[in-house]
Coordinates of C-alpha atoms in Angstrom, one line a residue:
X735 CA 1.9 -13.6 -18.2
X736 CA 3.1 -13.3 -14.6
X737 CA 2.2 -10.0 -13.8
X738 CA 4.0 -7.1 -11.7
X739 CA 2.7 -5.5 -8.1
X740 CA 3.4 -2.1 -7.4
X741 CA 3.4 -1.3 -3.4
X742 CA 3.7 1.9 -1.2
X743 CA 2.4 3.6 1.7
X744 CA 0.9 7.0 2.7
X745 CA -0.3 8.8 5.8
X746 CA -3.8 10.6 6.4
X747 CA -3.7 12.8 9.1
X748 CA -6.1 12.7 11.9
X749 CA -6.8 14.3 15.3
X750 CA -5.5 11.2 16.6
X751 CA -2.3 11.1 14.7
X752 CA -1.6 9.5 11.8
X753 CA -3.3 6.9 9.8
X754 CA -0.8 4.5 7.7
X755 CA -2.5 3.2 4.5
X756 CA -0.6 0.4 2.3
X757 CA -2.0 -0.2 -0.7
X758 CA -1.2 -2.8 -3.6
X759 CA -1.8 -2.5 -7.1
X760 CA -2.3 -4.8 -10.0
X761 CA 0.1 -3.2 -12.9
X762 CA -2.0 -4.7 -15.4
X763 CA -5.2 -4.0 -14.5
X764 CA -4.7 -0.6 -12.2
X765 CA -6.7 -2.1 -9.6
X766 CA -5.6 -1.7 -6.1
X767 CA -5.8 -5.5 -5.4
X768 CA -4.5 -5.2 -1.5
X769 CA -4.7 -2.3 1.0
X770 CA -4.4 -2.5 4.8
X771 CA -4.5 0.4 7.3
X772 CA -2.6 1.1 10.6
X773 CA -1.9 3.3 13.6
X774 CA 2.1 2.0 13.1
X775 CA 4.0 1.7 9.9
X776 CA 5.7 -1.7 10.4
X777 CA 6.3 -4.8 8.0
X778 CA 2.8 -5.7 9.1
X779 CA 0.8 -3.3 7.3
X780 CA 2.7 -4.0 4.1
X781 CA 2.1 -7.9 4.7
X782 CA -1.3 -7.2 5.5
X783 CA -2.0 -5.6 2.4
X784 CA -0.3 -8.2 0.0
X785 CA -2.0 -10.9 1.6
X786 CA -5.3 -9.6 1.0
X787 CA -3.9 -9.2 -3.0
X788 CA -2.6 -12.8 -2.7
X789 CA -6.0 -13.7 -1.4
X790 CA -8.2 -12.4 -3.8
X791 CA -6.2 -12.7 -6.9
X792 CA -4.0 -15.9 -6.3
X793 CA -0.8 -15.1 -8.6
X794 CA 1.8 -17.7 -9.9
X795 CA 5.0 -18.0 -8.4
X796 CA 7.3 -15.6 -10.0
X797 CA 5.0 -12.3 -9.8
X798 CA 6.9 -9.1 -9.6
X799 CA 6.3 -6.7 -6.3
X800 CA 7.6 -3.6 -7.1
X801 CA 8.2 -0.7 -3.9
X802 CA 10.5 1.4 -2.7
X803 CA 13.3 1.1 -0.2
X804 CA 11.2 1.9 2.9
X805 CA 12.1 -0.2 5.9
X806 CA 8.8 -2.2 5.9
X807 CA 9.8 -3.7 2.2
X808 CA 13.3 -4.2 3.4
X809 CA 12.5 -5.9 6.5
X810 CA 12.7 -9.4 6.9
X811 CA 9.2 -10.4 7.5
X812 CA 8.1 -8.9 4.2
X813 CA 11.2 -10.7 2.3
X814 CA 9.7 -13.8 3.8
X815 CA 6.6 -13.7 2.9
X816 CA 8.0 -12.5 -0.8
X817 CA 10.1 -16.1 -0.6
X818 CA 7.1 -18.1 0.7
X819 CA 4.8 -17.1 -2.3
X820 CA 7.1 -17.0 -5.2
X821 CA 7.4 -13.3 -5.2
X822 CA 10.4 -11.2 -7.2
X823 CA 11.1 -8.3 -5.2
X824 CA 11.8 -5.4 -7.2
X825 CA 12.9 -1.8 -5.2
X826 CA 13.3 1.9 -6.9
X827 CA 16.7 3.1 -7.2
X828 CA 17.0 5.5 -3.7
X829 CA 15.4 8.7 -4.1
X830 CA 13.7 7.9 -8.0
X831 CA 10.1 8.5 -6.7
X832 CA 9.8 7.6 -10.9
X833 CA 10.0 4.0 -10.6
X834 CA 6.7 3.4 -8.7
X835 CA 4.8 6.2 -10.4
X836 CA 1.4 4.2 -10.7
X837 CA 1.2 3.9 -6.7
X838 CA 2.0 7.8 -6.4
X839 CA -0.7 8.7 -8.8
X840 CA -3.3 6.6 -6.7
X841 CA -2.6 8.5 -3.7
X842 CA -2.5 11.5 -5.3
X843 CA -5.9 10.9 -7.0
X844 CA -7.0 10.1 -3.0
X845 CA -6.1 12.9 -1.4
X846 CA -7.1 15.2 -4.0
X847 CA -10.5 13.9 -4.1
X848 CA -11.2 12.1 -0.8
X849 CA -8.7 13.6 1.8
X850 CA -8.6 17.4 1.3
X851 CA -11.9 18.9 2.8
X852 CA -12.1 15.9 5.6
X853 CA -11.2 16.2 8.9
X854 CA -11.3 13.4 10.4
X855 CA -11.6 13.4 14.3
X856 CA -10.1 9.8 15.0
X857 CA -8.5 6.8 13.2
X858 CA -11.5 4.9 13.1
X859 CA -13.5 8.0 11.9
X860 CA -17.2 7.0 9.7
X861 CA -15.9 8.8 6.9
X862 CA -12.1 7.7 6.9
X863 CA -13.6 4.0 6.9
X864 CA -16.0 4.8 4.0
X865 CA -13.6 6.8 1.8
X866 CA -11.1 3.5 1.5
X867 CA -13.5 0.6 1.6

């Protein structure tokens, strides 16, 4: 079995500004696999949390990534990196939030019970960093 990704991004609000968080997520398992965080959402966070899944789980070539169309799966340093390891790219249909259901869940399940009675003062907030490691 080659197995399927399923990729997305949120934002956790701070005084700071915002917090990006990518995550990745084994379809077979449910596990998030890959996550990354970021003052900017650029290619770089989604790279940064697919490497870390590539890393620790070391897939065969022709694992499915499934996201949506957001800029940072479209770009072309996240296509490359999808070429370089093998990877199938798969993207929702534009505005079908359905197709990557499993990521939406997870950060639902976060907010809900990590993210709704914090405050975090800044980015690199105690809390924020022990709520997502």
């Amino acid at each position: 079995m080659l197995g399927a990704y399923a990729n997305d991004t949120t934002y956790i609000p701070t005084r700071e500004g915002w917090l990006y968080l990518a995550v990745v997520i084994d379809l077979f398992s449910r596990q998030v696999v890959g996550w990354a965080m970021n003052k900017r959402m650029k290619a770089a966070l989604v790279n940064d949390a697919l490497l870390m899944a590539l890393w620790k789980r070391k897939p065969p070539r022709g694992l499915i990534s499934h996201s949506d169309r957001g800029s940072q799966y479209a770009s072309k340093k996240h296509r490359n990196l999808l070429k370089t390891h093998g990877i199938i790219q798969s993207m929702s249909r534009q505005g079908d939030c359905w197709d990557n259901s499993v990521a939406e869940s997870f950060f639902h399940t976060l907010t809900v019970e990590l993210m709704h009675h914090e405050n975090f003062k800044t980015r690199e907030h105690e809390s924020a960093k022990n709520a997502f490691c």
